[in-house]
PDB file of C-alpha atoms in Angstrom:
ATOM      1  CA  MET A   1      -0.962 -22.262  13.179  1.00 87.00           C
ATOM      2  CA  THR A   2      -3.768 -21.242  11.229  1.00 94.00           C
ATOM      3  CA  ARG A   3      -3.379 -20.969   7.414  1.00 96.00           C
ATOM      4  CA  VAL A   4      -5.106 -17.630   6.360  1.00 96.00           C
ATOM      5  CA  ALA A   5      -5.427 -15.341   3.339  1.00 97.00           C
ATOM      6  CA  ALA A   6      -5.342 -11.858   3.038  1.00 97.00           C
ATOM      7  CA  ILE A   7      -6.355  -9.963  -0.052  1.00 96.00           C
ATOM      8  CA  ASP A   8      -5.793  -6.080  -0.472  1.00 93.00           C
ATOM      9  CA  CYS A   9      -7.692  -4.481  -3.326  1.00 92.00           C
ATOM     10  CA  GLY A  10      -6.441  -0.885  -3.876  1.00 85.00           C
ATOM     11  CA  THR A  11      -6.883   1.581  -6.621  1.00 82.00           C
ATOM     12  CA  ASN A  12      -3.858   0.216  -8.602  1.00 82.00           C
ATOM     13  CA  SER A  13      -3.135  -3.346  -7.387  1.00 87.00           C
ATOM     14  CA  ILE A  14      -4.803  -6.508  -5.972  1.00 93.00           C
ATOM     15  CA  ARG A  15      -2.357  -8.400  -3.522  1.00 93.00           C
ATOM     16  CA  LEU A  16      -2.904 -11.888  -2.095  1.00 97.00           C
ATOM     17  CA  LEU A  17      -0.907 -13.069   1.186  1.00 96.00           C
ATOM     18  CA  ILE A  18      -1.346 -16.771   2.311  1.00 97.00           C
ATOM     19  CA  ALA A  19       0.543 -17.146   5.650  1.00 95.00           C
ATOM     20  CA  ASP A  20       0.537 -19.508   8.505  1.00 96.00           C
ATOM     21  CA  ARG A  21      -0.538 -17.312  11.721  1.00 94.00           C
ATOM     22  CA  SER A  22       0.475 -18.081  15.138  1.00 92.00           C
ATOM     23  CA  PRO A  23      -2.147 -18.891  17.639  1.00 91.00           C
ATOM     24  CA  ASP A  24      -1.580 -15.602  19.501  1.00 89.00           C
ATOM     25  CA  ARG A  25      -2.081 -13.725  16.173  1.00 88.00           C
ATOM     26  CA  ARG A  26       1.239 -11.848  16.483  1.00 84.00           C
ATOM     27  CA  SER A  27       3.342 -13.534  14.006  1.00 86.00           C
ATOM     28  CA  LEU A  28       3.224 -14.891  10.349  1.00 91.00           C
ATOM     29  CA  THR A  29       5.149 -17.276   8.250  1.00 92.00           C
ATOM     30  CA  HIS A  30       4.644 -16.299   4.726  1.00 92.00           C
ATOM     31  CA  VAL A  31       3.694 -19.145   2.334  1.00 95.00           C
ATOM     32  CA  VAL A  32       2.489 -17.196  -0.806  1.00 94.00           C
ATOM     33  CA  ARG A  33       2.719 -13.653  -1.905  1.00 93.00           C
ATOM     34  CA  ARG A  34       1.255 -12.517  -5.363  1.00 93.00           C
ATOM     35  CA  LEU A  35       0.557  -9.151  -6.941  1.00 91.00           C
ATOM     36  CA  GLU A  36      -1.545  -8.197  -9.900  1.00 92.00           C
ATOM     37  CA  MET A  37      -1.735  -4.697 -11.212  1.00 88.00           C
ATOM     38  CA  VAL A  38      -5.233  -4.552 -12.015  1.00 90.00           C
ATOM     39  CA  ARG A  39      -6.038  -0.547 -12.020  1.00 86.00           C
ATOM     40  CA  LEU A  40      -9.173  -1.147 -10.600  1.00 87.00           C
ATOM     41  CA  GLY A  41      -9.459   2.740  -9.759  1.00 82.00           C
ATOM     42  CA  GLN A  42      -8.883   3.619 -13.396  1.00 83.00           C
ATOM     43  CA  GLY A  43     -11.122   6.946 -13.946  1.00 83.00           C
ATOM     44  CA  VAL A  44     -12.970   6.553 -10.909  1.00 80.00           C
ATOM     45  CA  ASP A  45     -11.728   9.742  -9.687  1.00 78.00           C
ATOM     46  CA  ALA A  46     -13.342  11.614 -12.941  1.00 82.00           C
ATOM     47  CA  THR A  47     -16.554   9.201 -13.320  1.00 87.00           C
ATOM     48  CA  GLY A  48     -17.455   7.974 -10.157  1.00 87.00           C
ATOM     49  CA  ARG A  49     -17.785   4.607 -11.359  1.00 88.00           C
ATOM     50  CA  PHE A  50     -15.626   1.543 -11.985  1.00 88.00           C
ATOM     51  CA  ASP A  51     -14.510   1.056 -15.720  1.00 90.00           C
ATOM     52  CA  PRO A  52     -16.016  -2.350 -16.878  1.00 92.00           C
ATOM     53  CA  VAL A  53     -12.732  -3.419 -18.269  1.00 93.00           C
ATOM     54  CA  ALA A  54     -10.883  -2.804 -14.949  1.00 91.00           C
ATOM     55  CA  LEU A  55     -13.682  -4.554 -13.133  1.00 92.00           C
ATOM     56  CA  ALA A  56     -13.190  -7.830 -15.247  1.00 93.00           C
ATOM     57  CA  ARG A  57      -9.653  -7.579 -14.773  1.00 94.00           C
ATOM     58  CA  THR A  58     -10.004  -7.546 -11.036  1.00 93.00           C
ATOM     59  CA  LEU A  59     -12.363 -10.014 -10.912  1.00 95.00           C
ATOM     60  CA  THR A  60     -10.259 -12.431 -13.101  1.00 95.00           C
ATOM     61  CA  ALA A  61      -7.497 -11.748 -10.531  1.00 95.00           C
ATOM     62  CA  THR A  62      -9.748 -12.851  -7.976  1.00 96.00           C
ATOM     63  CA  GLU A  63     -10.574 -16.082  -9.361  1.00 96.00           C
ATOM     64  CA  THR A  64      -6.633 -16.885  -9.365  1.00 96.00           C
ATOM     65  CA  TYR A  65      -6.437 -15.857  -5.954  1.00 97.00           C
ATOM     66  CA  ALA A  66      -9.351 -18.095  -5.078  1.00 96.00           C
ATOM     67  CA  GLN A  67      -7.695 -21.354  -6.714  1.00 96.00           C
ATOM     68  CA  LEU A  68      -4.659 -20.620  -4.810  1.00 97.00           C
ATOM     69  CA  CYS A  69      -6.370 -20.426  -1.800  1.00 96.00           C
ATOM     70  CA  ARG A  70      -8.029 -23.802  -2.343  1.00 96.00           C
ATOM     71  CA  GLU A  71      -4.942 -25.260  -3.486  1.00 96.00           C
ATOM     72  CA  HIS A  72      -2.867 -24.183  -0.370  1.00 97.00           C
ATOM     73  CA  GLY A  73      -5.509 -25.493   2.114  1.00 96.00           C
ATOM     74  CA  VAL A  74      -6.453 -21.926   3.451  1.00 96.00           C
ATOM     75  CA  GLU A  75      -8.651 -22.115   6.482  1.00 94.00           C
ATOM     76  CA  ALA A  76      -9.773 -18.423   6.839  1.00 95.00           C
ATOM     77  CA  ILE A  77     -10.049 -15.473   4.202  1.00 96.00           C
ATOM     78  CA  ARG A  78     -10.165 -11.576   4.362  1.00 96.00           C
ATOM     79  CA  PHE A  79     -10.933  -9.740   1.591  1.00 96.00           C
ATOM     80  CA  VAL A  80     -10.343  -5.882   1.840  1.00 94.00           C
ATOM     81  CA  ALA A  81     -11.164  -3.157  -0.434  1.00 89.00           C
ATOM     82  CA  THR A  82      -9.859   0.733  -0.145  1.00 80.00           C
ATOM     83  CA  SER A  83     -10.027   3.790  -1.802  1.00 68.00           C
ATOM     84  CA  ALA A  84     -11.348   3.246  -5.348  1.00 70.00           C
ATOM     85  CA  THR A  85     -14.173   0.814  -3.880  1.00 80.00           C
ATOM     86  CA  ARG A  86     -15.184   3.583  -1.262  1.00 78.00           C
ATOM     87  CA  ASP A  87     -15.514   6.096  -4.069  1.00 76.00           C
ATOM     88  CA  ALA A  88     -17.310   3.949  -6.693  1.00 83.00           C
ATOM     89  CA  SER A  89     -21.252   4.204  -7.093  1.00 85.00           C
ATOM     90  CA  ASN A  90     -21.476   0.802  -8.995  1.00 88.00           C
ATOM     91  CA  ARG A  91     -19.329  -1.031  -6.184  1.00 85.00           C
ATOM     92  CA  ASP A  92     -22.373  -3.507  -5.419  1.00 88.00           C
ATOM     93  CA  GLU A  93     -21.355  -5.030  -8.795  1.00 90.00           C
ATOM     94  CA  PHE A  94     -17.700  -5.341  -7.625  1.00 90.00           C
ATOM     95  CA  LEU A  95     -19.047  -6.605  -4.252  1.00 91.00           C
ATOM     96  CA  ASP A  96     -21.145  -9.267  -5.673  1.00 93.00           C
ATOM     97  CA  GLY A  97     -18.670 -10.303  -8.201  1.00 94.00           C
ATOM     98  CA  ILE A  98     -15.879 -10.877  -5.413  1.00 94.00           C
ATOM     99  CA  ARG A  99     -18.530 -12.963  -2.990  1.00 94.00           C
ATOM    100  CA  ASP A 100     -19.326 -15.081  -6.025  1.00 94.00           C
ATOM    101  CA  ARG A 101     -15.805 -16.092  -6.842  1.00 93.00           C
ATOM    102  CA  LEU A 102     -14.334 -16.162  -3.312  1.00 92.00           C
ATOM    103  CA  GLY A 103     -17.107 -17.013  -1.154  1.00 91.00           C
ATOM    104  CA  VAL A 104     -16.353 -14.348   1.546  1.00 92.00           C
ATOM    105  CA  PRO A 105     -17.642 -10.850   1.431  1.00 91.00           C
ATOM    106  CA  ALA A 106     -15.443  -8.254   0.443  1.00 91.00           C
ATOM    107  CA  GLU A 107     -15.119  -5.329   3.054  1.00 91.00           C
ATOM    108  CA  VAL A 108     -14.847  -1.832   2.155  1.00 88.00           C
ATOM    109  CA  ILE A 109     -12.913  -0.342   4.940  1.00 87.00           C
ATOM    110  CA  SER A 110     -12.640   3.373   6.138  1.00 83.00           C
ATOM    111  CA  GLY A 111      -9.356   5.276   5.853  1.00 77.00           C
ATOM    112  CA  SER A 112      -8.908   4.930   9.392  1.00 82.00           C
ATOM    113  CA  GLU A 113      -9.068   1.235   9.498  1.00 88.00           C
ATOM    114  CA  GLU A 114      -7.089   0.810   6.514  1.00 85.00           C
ATOM    115  CA  ALA A 115      -4.039   3.068   8.407  1.00 84.00           C
ATOM    116  CA  SER A 116      -4.422   0.705  11.461  1.00 87.00           C
ATOM    117  CA  LEU A 117      -4.080  -2.415   9.461  1.00 91.00           C
ATOM    118  CA  SER A 118      -1.101  -1.001   7.659  1.00 88.00           C
ATOM    119  CA  PHE A 119       0.396  -0.037  11.206  1.00 91.00           C
ATOM    120  CA  ALA A 120      -0.293  -3.596  12.796  1.00 90.00           C
ATOM    121  CA  GLY A 121       1.357  -5.126   9.574  1.00 91.00           C
ATOM    122  CA  VAL A 122       4.355  -3.033   9.818  1.00 92.00           C
ATOM    123  CA  ILE A 123       4.825  -3.367  13.435  1.00 89.00           C
ATOM    124  CA  SER A 124       4.664  -7.249  13.078  1.00 85.00           C
ATOM    125  CA  GLY A 125       8.063  -7.226  11.170  1.00 84.00           C
ATOM    126  CA  ILE A 126       9.586  -3.884  12.477  1.00 86.00           C
ATOM    127  CA  GLY A 127      12.431  -5.573  14.606  1.00 75.00           C
ATOM    128  CA  PRO A 128      14.146  -4.318  17.610  1.00 74.00           C
ATOM    129  CA  ARG A 129      16.161  -1.617  16.269  1.00 80.00           C
ATOM    130  CA  ALA A 130      13.764   0.739  15.100  1.00 87.00           C
ATOM    131  CA  GLU A 131      13.000   3.280  17.652  1.00 92.00           C
ATOM    132  CA  ALA A 132       9.187   4.239  18.595  1.00 91.00           C
ATOM    133  CA  PRO A 133       7.296   6.410  18.069  1.00 95.00           C
ATOM    134  CA  TYR A 134       6.805   5.039  14.418  1.00 96.00           C
ATOM    135  CA  LEU A 135       5.006   7.009  11.545  1.00 97.00           C
ATOM    136  CA  VAL A 136       3.997   4.535   8.986  1.00 95.00           C
ATOM    137  CA  VAL A 137       2.912   5.712   5.472  1.00 96.00           C
ATOM    138  CA  ASP A 138       1.197   3.924   3.205  1.00 92.00           C
ATOM    139  CA  ILE A 139       0.883   5.422  -0.261  1.00 94.00           C
ATOM    140  CA  GLY A 140      -1.808   3.843  -2.249  1.00 88.00           C
ATOM    141  CA  GLY A 141      -3.272   4.517  -5.443  1.00 86.00           C
ATOM    142  CA  GLY A 142      -6.319   6.589  -4.598  1.00 84.00           C
ATOM    143  CA  SER A 143      -5.046   7.277  -0.918  1.00 87.00           C
ATOM    144  CA  SER A 144      -2.272   7.606   1.565  1.00 92.00           C
ATOM    145  CA  GLU A 145      -2.450   6.978   5.181  1.00 91.00           C
ATOM    146  CA  LEU A 146      -0.337   8.404   7.893  1.00 95.00           C
ATOM    147  CA  VAL A 147      -0.439   6.674  11.279  1.00 95.00           C
ATOM    148  CA  LEU A 148       1.643   7.338  14.477  1.00 96.00           C
ATOM    149  CA  GLY A 149       2.173   5.085  17.679  1.00 95.00           C
ATOM    150  CA  ARG A 150       4.206   2.665  19.475  1.00 92.00           C
ATOM    151  CA  THR A 151       2.596  -0.569  20.030  1.00 88.00           C
ATOM    152  CA  SER A 152      -0.810   0.524  18.695  1.00 88.00           C
ATOM    153  CA  PRO A 153      -1.823   3.712  16.754  1.00 92.00           C
ATOM    154  CA  THR A 154      -2.300   6.931  18.638  1.00 94.00           C
ATOM    155  CA  ALA A 155      -3.082   9.278  15.754  1.00 95.00           C
ATOM    156  CA  SER A 156      -4.048   8.715  12.168  1.00 94.00           C
ATOM    157  CA  ILE A 157      -5.290  10.088   9.121  1.00 93.00           C
ATOM    158  CA  SER A 158      -6.180   8.978   5.668  1.00 90.00           C
ATOM    159  CA  LEU A 159      -5.486  11.691   2.577  1.00 92.00           C
ATOM    160  CA  ASP A 160      -7.518  11.733  -0.318  1.00 88.00           C
ATOM    161  CA  ILE A 161      -4.396  11.362  -2.733  1.00 90.00           C
ATOM    162  CA  GLY A 162      -2.510   8.462  -4.189  1.00 91.00           C
ATOM    163  CA  SER A 163      -0.311   7.575  -7.069  1.00 91.00           C
ATOM    164  CA  VAL A 164      -3.087   7.077  -9.492  1.00 88.00           C
ATOM    165  CA  ARG A 165      -5.387   9.900  -8.317  1.00 88.00           C
ATOM    166  CA  LEU A 166      -2.626  12.519  -8.541  1.00 92.00           C
ATOM    167  CA  THR A 167      -1.496  11.224 -11.871  1.00 92.00           C
ATOM    168  CA  GLU A 168      -4.830  11.474 -13.466  1.00 88.00           C
ATOM    169  CA  ARG A 169      -5.233  14.805 -12.061  1.00 90.00           C
ATOM    170  CA  HIS A 170      -2.004  16.727 -12.363  1.00 91.00           C
ATOM    171  CA  LEU A 171       0.746  14.654 -14.118  1.00 92.00           C
ATOM    172  CA  ARG A 172      -0.486  14.369 -17.852  1.00 89.00           C
ATOM    173  CA  ASP A 173       2.645  14.994 -19.710  1.00 90.00           C
ATOM    174  CA  ASP A 174       5.815  12.883 -20.297  1.00 91.00           C
ATOM    175  CA  PRO A 175       7.910  13.804 -18.296  1.00 91.00           C
ATOM    176  CA  PRO A 176       5.810  16.098 -16.167  1.00 92.00           C
ATOM    177  CA  THR A 177       6.216  19.694 -16.662  1.00 94.00           C
ATOM    178  CA  PRO A 178       7.613  21.886 -13.824  1.00 95.00           C
ATOM    179  CA  GLY A 179       4.179  23.414 -13.120  1.00 95.00           C
ATOM    180  CA  GLN A 180       2.681  20.143 -13.274  1.00 95.00           C
ATOM    181  CA  VAL A 181       4.839  18.905 -10.385  1.00 95.00           C
ATOM    182  CA  GLU A 182       4.549  22.183  -8.538  1.00 96.00           C
ATOM    183  CA  ALA A 183       0.725  21.933  -8.832  1.00 95.00           C
ATOM    184  CA  ALA A 184       0.378  18.308  -7.640  1.00 95.00           C
ATOM    185  CA  ALA A 185       3.134  18.978  -4.553  1.00 96.00           C
ATOM    186  CA  ALA A 186       1.001  21.980  -3.907  1.00 96.00           C
ATOM    187  CA  VAL A 187      -2.013  19.715  -3.333  1.00 95.00           C
ATOM    188  CA  ILE A 188       0.071  17.446  -1.158  1.00 97.00           C
ATOM    189  CA  ARG A 189       1.448  20.052   0.944  1.00 97.00           C
ATOM    190  CA  THR A 190      -1.953  21.243   1.913  1.00 96.00           C
ATOM    191  CA  LEU A 191      -3.056  17.878   2.780  1.00 96.00           C
ATOM    192  CA  LEU A 192       0.190  17.415   5.079  1.00 97.00           C
ATOM    193  CA  ASP A 193      -1.222  20.662   6.640  1.00 96.00           C
ATOM    194  CA  ASP A 194      -4.337  18.668   7.157  1.00 93.00           C
ATOM    195  CA  ALA A 195      -2.358  15.802   8.540  1.00 95.00           C
ATOM    196  CA  ALA A 196       0.113  17.802  11.114  1.00 96.00           C
ATOM    197  CA  ALA A 197      -3.040  19.390  12.507  1.00 95.00           C
ATOM    198  CA  ARG A 198      -4.069  15.712  13.746  1.00 95.00           C
ATOM    199  CA  VAL A 199      -1.167  13.698  13.825  1.00 96.00           C
ATOM    200  CA  PRO A 200       1.807  15.208  16.060  1.00 97.00           C
ATOM    201  CA  LEU A 201       4.539  14.775  13.485  1.00 97.00           C
ATOM    202  CA  GLY A 202       7.085  16.234  15.574  1.00 96.00           C
ATOM    203  CA  GLN A 203       7.104  13.472  17.696  1.00 96.00           C
ATOM    204  CA  VAL A 204       8.287  10.638  15.011  1.00 97.00           C
ATOM    205  CA  ALA A 205      11.409   8.837  15.797  1.00 96.00           C
ATOM    206  CA  THR A 206      11.256   6.264  12.843  1.00 96.00           C
ATOM    207  CA  LEU A 207       9.562   7.076   9.604  1.00 97.00           C
ATOM    208  CA  VAL A 208       8.536   3.911   7.802  1.00 96.00           C
ATOM    209  CA  GLY A 209       6.936   3.893   4.346  1.00 96.00           C
ATOM    210  CA  VAL A 210       5.174   0.913   2.717  1.00 93.00           C
ATOM    211  CA  ALA A 211       3.535  -0.127  -0.326  1.00 90.00           C
ATOM    212  CA  GLY A 212       4.796  -0.133  -4.044  1.00 90.00           C
ATOM    213  CA  SER A 213       5.735   3.546  -4.554  1.00 94.00           C
ATOM    214  CA  VAL A 214       8.049   3.655  -1.327  1.00 96.00           C
ATOM    215  CA  THR A 215       9.511   0.346  -2.222  1.00 96.00           C
ATOM    216  CA  THR A 216      10.251   1.264  -5.809  1.00 97.00           C
ATOM    217  CA  VAL A 217      11.949   4.516  -4.573  1.00 97.00           C
ATOM    218  CA  THR A 218      13.945   2.677  -2.081  1.00 98.00           C
ATOM    219  CA  ALA A 219      14.934  -0.221  -4.870  1.00 97.00           C
ATOM    220  CA  HIS A 220      16.088   2.926  -7.065  1.00 97.00           C
ATOM    221  CA  ALA A 221      18.078   4.272  -4.330  1.00 98.00           C
ATOM    222  CA  LEU A 222      19.911   0.955  -3.607  1.00 97.00           C
ATOM    223  CA  GLY A 223      20.272   0.596  -7.354  1.00 96.00           C
ATOM    224  CA  LEU A 224      19.333  -3.085  -7.518  1.00 96.00           C
ATOM    225  CA  ASP A 225      19.211  -5.059 -10.749  1.00 95.00           C
ATOM    226  CA  THR A 226      15.890  -6.312 -10.165  1.00 95.00           C
ATOM    227  CA  TYR A 227      13.014  -6.141  -7.386  1.00 95.00           C
ATOM    228  CA  ARG A 228      14.624  -7.761  -4.449  1.00 95.00           C
ATOM    229  CA  PRO A 229      12.227  -7.717  -1.389  1.00 92.00           C
ATOM    230  CA  GLU A 230      14.589  -9.470   0.732  1.00 92.00           C
ATOM    231  CA  ARG A 231      17.047  -6.143   0.438  1.00 95.00           C
ATOM    232  CA  ILE A 232      14.094  -3.543   0.480  1.00 96.00           C
ATOM    233  CA  ASP A 233      12.609  -4.822   3.539  1.00 93.00           C
ATOM    234  CA  GLY A 234      13.897  -2.916   6.503  1.00 93.00           C
ATOM    235  CA  ALA A 235      16.428  -0.874   4.347  1.00 95.00           C
ATOM    236  CA  VAL A 236      17.235   2.267   6.085  1.00 96.00           C
ATOM    237  CA  LEU A 237      18.159   5.231   3.728  1.00 97.00           C
ATOM    238  CA  PRO A 238      19.635   8.799   4.718  1.00 98.00           C
ATOM    239  CA  VAL A 239      17.085  11.398   4.171  1.00 98.00           C
ATOM    240  CA  ASP A 240      19.036  12.773   1.435  1.00 97.00           C
ATOM    241  CA  GLU A 241      19.363   9.819  -0.428  1.00 97.00           C
ATOM    242  CA  ALA A 242      15.895   8.981  -0.273  1.00 98.00           C
ATOM    243  CA  LEU A 243      14.948  12.441  -1.467  1.00 98.00           C
ATOM    244  CA  ALA A 244      17.040  12.184  -4.273  1.00 98.00           C
ATOM    245  CA  ALA A 245      15.808   8.943  -5.713  1.00 98.00           C
ATOM    246  CA  CYS A 246      12.146  10.315  -5.350  1.00 98.00           C
ATOM    247  CA  GLN A 247      13.353  13.634  -7.511  1.00 97.00           C
ATOM    248  CA  ASP A 248      14.994  11.129  -9.970  1.00 96.00           C
ATOM    249  CA  LEU A 249      11.794   9.225 -10.640  1.00 97.00           C
ATOM    250  CA  VAL A 250       9.691  12.418 -10.747  1.00 96.00           C
ATOM    251  CA  ALA A 251      11.918  13.962 -13.478  1.00 95.00           C
ATOM    252  CA  MET A 252      12.333  10.567 -15.588  1.00 95.00           C
ATOM    253  CA  ASP A 253      10.427  10.090 -19.110  1.00 95.00           C
ATOM    254  CA  ARG A 254       8.377   6.829 -19.720  1.00 94.00           C
ATOM    255  CA  ALA A 255      10.923   5.418 -21.462  1.00 96.00           C
ATOM    256  CA  ALA A 256      13.608   5.825 -18.791  1.00 96.00           C
ATOM    257  CA  ARG A 257      11.029   4.183 -16.355  1.00 96.00           C
ATOM    258  CA  VAL A 258      10.473   1.492 -18.480  1.00 96.00           C
ATOM    259  CA  ALA A 259      14.121   0.393 -18.582  1.00 96.00           C
ATOM    260  CA  LEU A 260      14.112   0.320 -14.662  1.00 97.00           C
ATOM    261  CA  PRO A 261      14.849  -3.481 -13.614  1.00 96.00           C
ATOM    262  CA  TYR A 262      13.117  -3.242 -10.544  1.00 95.00           C
ATOM    263  CA  LEU A 263       9.893  -1.212 -11.492  1.00 95.00           C
ATOM    264  CA  HIS A 264       6.604  -3.273 -12.130  1.00 90.00           C
ATOM    265  CA  PRO A 265       5.124  -2.521 -15.562  1.00 90.00           C
ATOM    266  CA  GLY A 266       1.928  -1.467 -13.770  1.00 85.00           C
ATOM    267  CA  ARG A 267       3.772   1.309 -11.926  1.00 91.00           C
ATOM    268  CA  VAL A 268       5.307   2.838 -14.838  1.00 93.00           C
ATOM    269  CA  ASP A 269       2.641   5.519 -15.429  1.00 93.00           C
ATOM    270  CA  VAL A 270       2.144   6.389 -11.828  1.00 92.00           C
ATOM    271  CA  ILE A 271       5.485   6.145 -10.094  1.00 95.00           C
ATOM    272  CA  ALA A 272       6.160   9.834 -10.499  1.00 95.00           C
ATOM    273  CA  ALA A 273       3.295  10.822  -8.674  1.00 95.00           C
ATOM    274  CA  GLY A 274       3.992   7.930  -5.951  1.00 96.00           C
ATOM    275  CA  ALA A 275       7.578   9.231  -5.469  1.00 97.00           C
ATOM    276  CA  LEU A 276       6.771  12.860  -5.156  1.00 97.00           C
ATOM    277  CA  ILE A 277       4.157  12.213  -2.565  1.00 97.00           C
ATOM    278  CA  TRP A 278       6.938  10.402  -0.599  1.00 98.00           C
ATOM    279  CA  PHE A 279       9.329  13.153  -1.145  1.00 98.00           C
ATOM    280  CA  GLU A 280       6.788  15.611   0.382  1.00 98.00           C
ATOM    281  CA  VAL A 281       6.133  13.227   3.243  1.00 98.00           C
ATOM    282  CA  ILE A 282       9.661  12.904   4.182  1.00 98.00           C
ATOM    283  CA  SER A 283      10.347  16.777   3.736  1.00 98.00           C
ATOM    284  CA  ARG A 284       7.227  17.623   6.183  1.00 98.00           C
ATOM    285  CA  VAL A 285       8.113  14.985   8.819  1.00 98.00           C
ATOM    286  CA  ALA A 286      11.933  16.142   8.769  1.00 98.00           C
ATOM    287  CA  ALA A 287      10.875  19.472   9.340  1.00 97.00           C
ATOM    288  CA  GLU A 288       8.214  18.645  12.008  1.00 98.00           C
ATOM    289  CA  VAL A 289      10.799  16.927  13.950  1.00 98.00           C
ATOM    290  CA  ALA A 290      13.338  19.508  13.516  1.00 98.00           C
ATOM    291  CA  ALA A 291      10.671  22.160  14.915  1.00 97.00           C
ATOM    292  CA  ALA A 292      10.360  20.081  17.926  1.00 97.00           C
ATOM    293  CA  GLY A 293      14.205  20.010  18.735  1.00 97.00           C
ATOM    294  CA  GLY A 294      15.027  16.530  17.058  1.00 96.00           C
ATOM    295  CA  SER A 295      16.463  15.266  13.676  1.00 96.00           C
ATOM    296  CA  LEU A 296      15.170  12.827  11.475  1.00 97.00           C
ATOM    297  CA  THR A 297      18.195  11.407   9.441  1.00 96.00           C
ATOM    298  CA  HIS A 298      17.163   8.318   7.936  1.00 97.00           C
ATOM    299  CA  VAL A 299      13.725   6.781   6.624  1.00 97.00           C
ATOM    300  CA  ARG A 300      12.912   2.848   6.212  1.00 96.00           C
ATOM    301  CA  ALA A 301      10.931   0.819   4.075  1.00 96.00           C
ATOM    302  CA  SER A 302       8.813  -2.446   4.924  1.00 94.00           C
ATOM    303  CA  GLU A 303       7.580  -5.262   2.834  1.00 91.00           C
ATOM    304  CA  HIS A 304       5.215  -5.811   6.088  1.00 90.00           C
ATOM    305  CA  ASP A 305       2.389  -3.852   5.061  1.00 89.00           C
ATOM    306  CA  ILE A 306      -1.713  -3.729   5.290  1.00 90.00           C
ATOM    307  CA  LEU A 307      -1.691  -7.259   3.844  1.00 93.00           C
ATOM    308  CA  ASP A 308       0.035  -8.550   6.912  1.00 93.00           C
ATOM    309  CA  GLY A 309      -2.486  -6.646   9.336  1.00 93.00           C
ATOM    310  CA  ILE A 310      -5.189  -8.081   7.274  1.00 95.00           C
ATOM    311  CA  ALA A 311      -3.609 -11.540   7.644  1.00 95.00           C
ATOM    312  CA  LEU A 312      -3.536 -11.025  11.595  1.00 93.00           C
ATOM    313  CA  THR A 313      -6.997 -10.202  11.807  1.00 92.00           C
ATOM    314  CA  ALA A 314      -8.580 -12.721   9.271  1.00 91.00           C
ATOM    315  CA  GLY A 315     -11.255 -15.366  10.609  1.00 84.00           C
ATOM    316  CA  PRO A 316     -13.503 -15.312  13.554  1.00 77.00           C
ATOM    317  CA  PRO A 317     -11.708 -14.401  16.909  1.00 65.00           C
ATOM    318  CA  ASP A 318     -11.700 -18.028  18.146  1.00 47.00           C
ATOM    319  CA  THR A 319      -8.454 -19.177  16.592  1.00 39.00           C
ATOM    320  CA  THR A 320      -9.447 -23.001  17.362  1.00 42.00           C
ATOM    321  CA  ASP A 321     -12.277 -22.547  14.543  1.00 40.00           C
ATOM    322  CA  THR A 322     -10.810 -24.292  11.394  1.00 36.00           C
ATOM    323  CA  ALA A 323     -13.961 -24.234   9.141  1.00 36.00           C
ATOM    324  CA  THR A 324     -12.954 -23.798   5.597  1.00 37.00           C
ATOM    325  CA  PRO A 325     -14.589 -20.943   3.588  1.00 39.00           C
ATOM    326  CA  ASP A 326     -16.411 -21.848   0.491  1.00 38.00           C
ATOM    327  CA  THR A 327     -13.917 -20.733  -2.398  1.00 35.00           C
ATOM    328  CA  ARG A 328     -15.776 -22.170  -5.169  1.00 32.00           C
TER     329      ARG A 328
END
């Protein structure tokens, strides 16, 4: 077993997974899992630059993660940055800060690689009861990835929309007005037209959603009294129940969202947009499957996601290499 660390730095959150990885790089035993809501992508959609305060929050969280890696004897670290970093003109300041604090470079990955890592993470924990082909949907803060496959991806697309980006562009009132919701939904539908042209959505047998928007919708549908990953991971919801939970979250005002016991405070202002994206994805996939002569009756949520995919690929290909990265 090799102890590895995976760090996923997105538009809204930075997450850490420390895990023991099997020699064949096919399975993980989780040791530590952490999340900090740093909103690195705050304002990037409008300005094209990282906000200094948001950047400082993210680097502070990275320092904490570096300390955890030292404490737990991590042998290999992989740090991946996604949508917000792809878009920021001052990203070199961020990349230099990560290297200084963590001792490894931050990799700014493409949307297609992001999709592949998410798929690998989900498949590592999908279990034997889920029927392939799988469509894995990762709804992030700045982008959303759709990837279809069985044991590996066969088609994928990264859509330039996520919970933070959609909120900043369209959902400005509390709660969002019907006009704002419809305008945002129209944007999502247009992007899903592009997705359907590249990914054969009618072939989907199992629809799996990952990341905070989907897991929060799932917690809402299950009526949890707190956020319980063991209940959410692998949860299967009838399509109608998942859609209703999405609609509830979109319609709530901020005070009602704050009162939800399973909603992370850092998602309060963006969960409506994330739920709306998930609503439109479920609706479109169900329609495409029906048009192909099938029926999509349920959707799944997974706590196994891009973090697991990053951990499975951390470090050099030679798994006997136990060199410890500099995390000073």
